[in-house]
XYZ file of C-alpha atoms in Angstrom:
186
model
C 127.494 117.214 126.249
C 130.334 115.861 123.224
C 130.744 112.847 124.850
C 127.282 112.256 125.272
C 126.260 113.117 121.734
C 129.297 110.510 120.271
C 128.287 107.655 122.896
C 123.757 108.416 121.598
C 126.145 108.593 117.382
C 127.538 105.150 118.030
C 124.425 103.062 119.039
C 122.677 104.852 115.912
C 125.276 103.464 113.988
C 125.712 100.378 115.812
C 121.685 100.021 115.873
C 121.514 100.713 112.094
C 123.594 98.205 111.572
C 122.036 95.496 113.433
C 118.879 96.219 111.865
C 120.260 95.437 108.618
C 121.942 92.632 109.044
C 118.384 91.520 111.025
C 116.519 92.499 107.910
C 114.335 89.871 107.514
C 115.265 89.439 103.718
C 118.658 90.445 102.321
C 119.743 89.259 99.016
C 122.486 87.815 97.953
C 125.179 90.828 96.223
C 128.251 88.690 95.240
C 127.966 86.093 92.576
C 128.616 82.748 93.127
C 128.803 83.545 97.044
C 129.216 80.274 99.289
C 126.556 78.287 102.362
C 128.475 77.032 104.478
C 126.766 74.601 106.645
C 127.013 72.357 109.812
C 128.447 69.775 108.490
C 131.383 71.362 105.927
C 129.112 70.854 102.395
C 128.501 73.828 100.900
C 125.665 75.961 98.083
C 126.778 78.085 95.546
C 124.290 80.397 95.975
C 123.354 82.688 92.835
C 123.015 86.320 92.796
C 119.973 88.277 93.549
C 119.139 84.822 95.657
C 116.899 86.295 98.650
C 118.015 85.139 102.327
C 116.902 84.670 105.493
C 118.892 86.313 108.509
C 118.812 83.746 111.560
C 121.753 84.761 113.166
C 124.584 86.832 112.931
C 127.988 85.754 114.021
C 130.103 89.063 113.227
C 131.504 88.810 110.675
C 129.650 85.570 108.695
C 125.479 85.822 109.255
C 123.372 82.013 109.500
C 120.942 82.023 106.658
C 117.874 80.939 105.636
C 116.767 79.922 102.312
C 113.812 77.850 100.563
C 113.454 76.767 97.104
C 112.138 73.836 95.333
C 114.681 70.728 94.315
C 115.756 68.940 91.666
C 118.670 66.769 92.096
C 121.452 69.542 93.093
C 119.582 72.219 92.456
C 117.461 74.208 93.792
C 115.288 76.727 92.279
C 113.092 78.777 92.868
C 109.836 77.816 91.989
C 108.012 74.213 91.279
C 108.696 74.805 87.940
C 112.790 75.394 87.290
C 112.154 79.121 86.529
C 115.453 79.130 88.013
C 117.836 78.710 89.693
C 119.046 79.611 92.980
C 121.488 77.250 94.393
C 123.662 74.805 93.853
C 124.637 71.525 96.310
C 127.263 69.363 97.046
C 126.665 66.352 97.398
C 125.181 65.039 100.665
C 123.972 69.259 101.906
C 121.099 68.347 104.204
C 117.446 70.083 103.298
C 114.651 70.963 105.607
C 111.626 69.923 103.516
C 109.094 72.969 103.619
C 105.432 72.777 103.111
C 104.515 71.160 99.655
C 107.589 70.377 97.838
C 109.393 73.649 99.212
C 113.190 72.840 101.254
C 115.316 75.071 102.567
C 119.156 75.220 103.189
C 120.633 76.532 106.073
C 124.052 77.370 106.804
C 126.205 80.314 107.127
C 126.991 82.647 104.794
C 129.203 85.978 105.041
C 128.412 89.023 105.394
C 129.612 91.178 103.527
C 128.633 89.137 100.504
C 124.328 89.770 101.229
C 122.902 94.184 100.960
C 119.528 93.983 102.638
C 117.952 96.520 99.032
C 117.169 94.217 95.957
C 117.804 97.267 93.380
C 121.271 97.953 94.237
C 122.240 93.678 93.628
C 120.739 94.095 89.620
C 121.961 97.900 89.135
C 124.251 97.030 86.609
C 122.581 94.466 85.225
C 119.352 96.423 84.868
C 122.061 99.587 83.097
C 123.027 96.559 81.181
C 119.108 95.726 79.865
C 118.361 99.900 78.763
C 121.987 99.332 77.030
C 120.642 96.606 74.928
C 116.776 96.153 74.292
C 116.393 100.206 73.705
C 118.495 99.940 70.810
C 115.929 99.007 68.730
C 112.201 99.746 70.674
C 111.455 101.338 73.977
C 112.117 99.182 76.705
C 109.167 97.538 78.569
C 108.533 97.402 82.582
C 110.628 93.861 83.824
C 107.394 93.131 86.385
C 104.819 93.168 83.115
C 106.215 89.442 82.582
C 106.884 85.975 83.734
C 109.565 84.213 83.924
C 108.506 81.906 81.738
C 107.403 84.986 79.458
C 110.780 86.689 79.738
C 112.415 83.692 78.448
C 110.047 83.899 75.236
C 110.770 87.497 74.277
C 114.782 87.364 75.306
C 115.179 84.452 72.858
C 114.443 86.019 70.307
C 115.912 88.661 70.580
C 118.582 88.013 71.707
C 120.576 87.339 68.307
C 119.405 91.229 67.792
C 121.553 92.644 70.271
C 124.460 89.935 70.107
C 124.970 88.768 72.633
C 127.203 86.361 73.621
C 127.118 83.171 75.678
C 128.067 85.000 79.276
C 125.723 88.202 78.607
C 122.485 86.429 77.896
C 123.466 85.043 81.250
C 123.316 87.656 82.814
C 121.110 89.542 80.875
C 118.587 86.578 81.741
C 119.245 86.241 84.994
C 118.115 90.337 85.564
C 114.969 89.993 83.575
C 114.047 86.646 85.887
C 114.638 88.158 89.168
C 112.664 91.492 88.058
C 110.142 89.032 86.510
C 106.526 89.252 87.954
C 106.580 86.749 89.361
C 110.734 86.966 89.975
C 112.853 86.825 93.453
C 112.422 90.917 94.367
C 109.650 91.803 95.290
C 109.383 95.711 94.264
C 108.384 98.122 97.140
C 105.552 99.812 96.303
């Protein structure tokens, strides 16, 4: 009986792991993660970018990333509000609907998570730390990416943020905005 219980527990663990890796959307958890194409070219994916898993290869997974091309940069929208990837020269993209493109390649499995709030946990803490010194923090999803850019420009001087902190916080705000990368699970 104990042997059957062990086998069942192992099966449940494997099934849970397979479900995580096979989820339709996972999120880049490690900043500046490398997406490697089959031809050796690479693209740098930024924190919080959603990817769609195509195939599990053990330590790596084949994924798809969709966005809008401008030179060697890929943005989350046609209006170029949030940079999601930068590519090596010669990285092949696949045209999708309208102006959208798709990047295909392999990424380390450990760079991905299925829970977008986990990606932004530290950023959210920093947001509340910085943005509640003078006023109540607004709900991040109440503004669009472009609205956050304008609001942030007016407020970053009061918070006395350096360039790195500003980039860190603005990426969180834009990614979690009403039209950002994160799709709220309500």
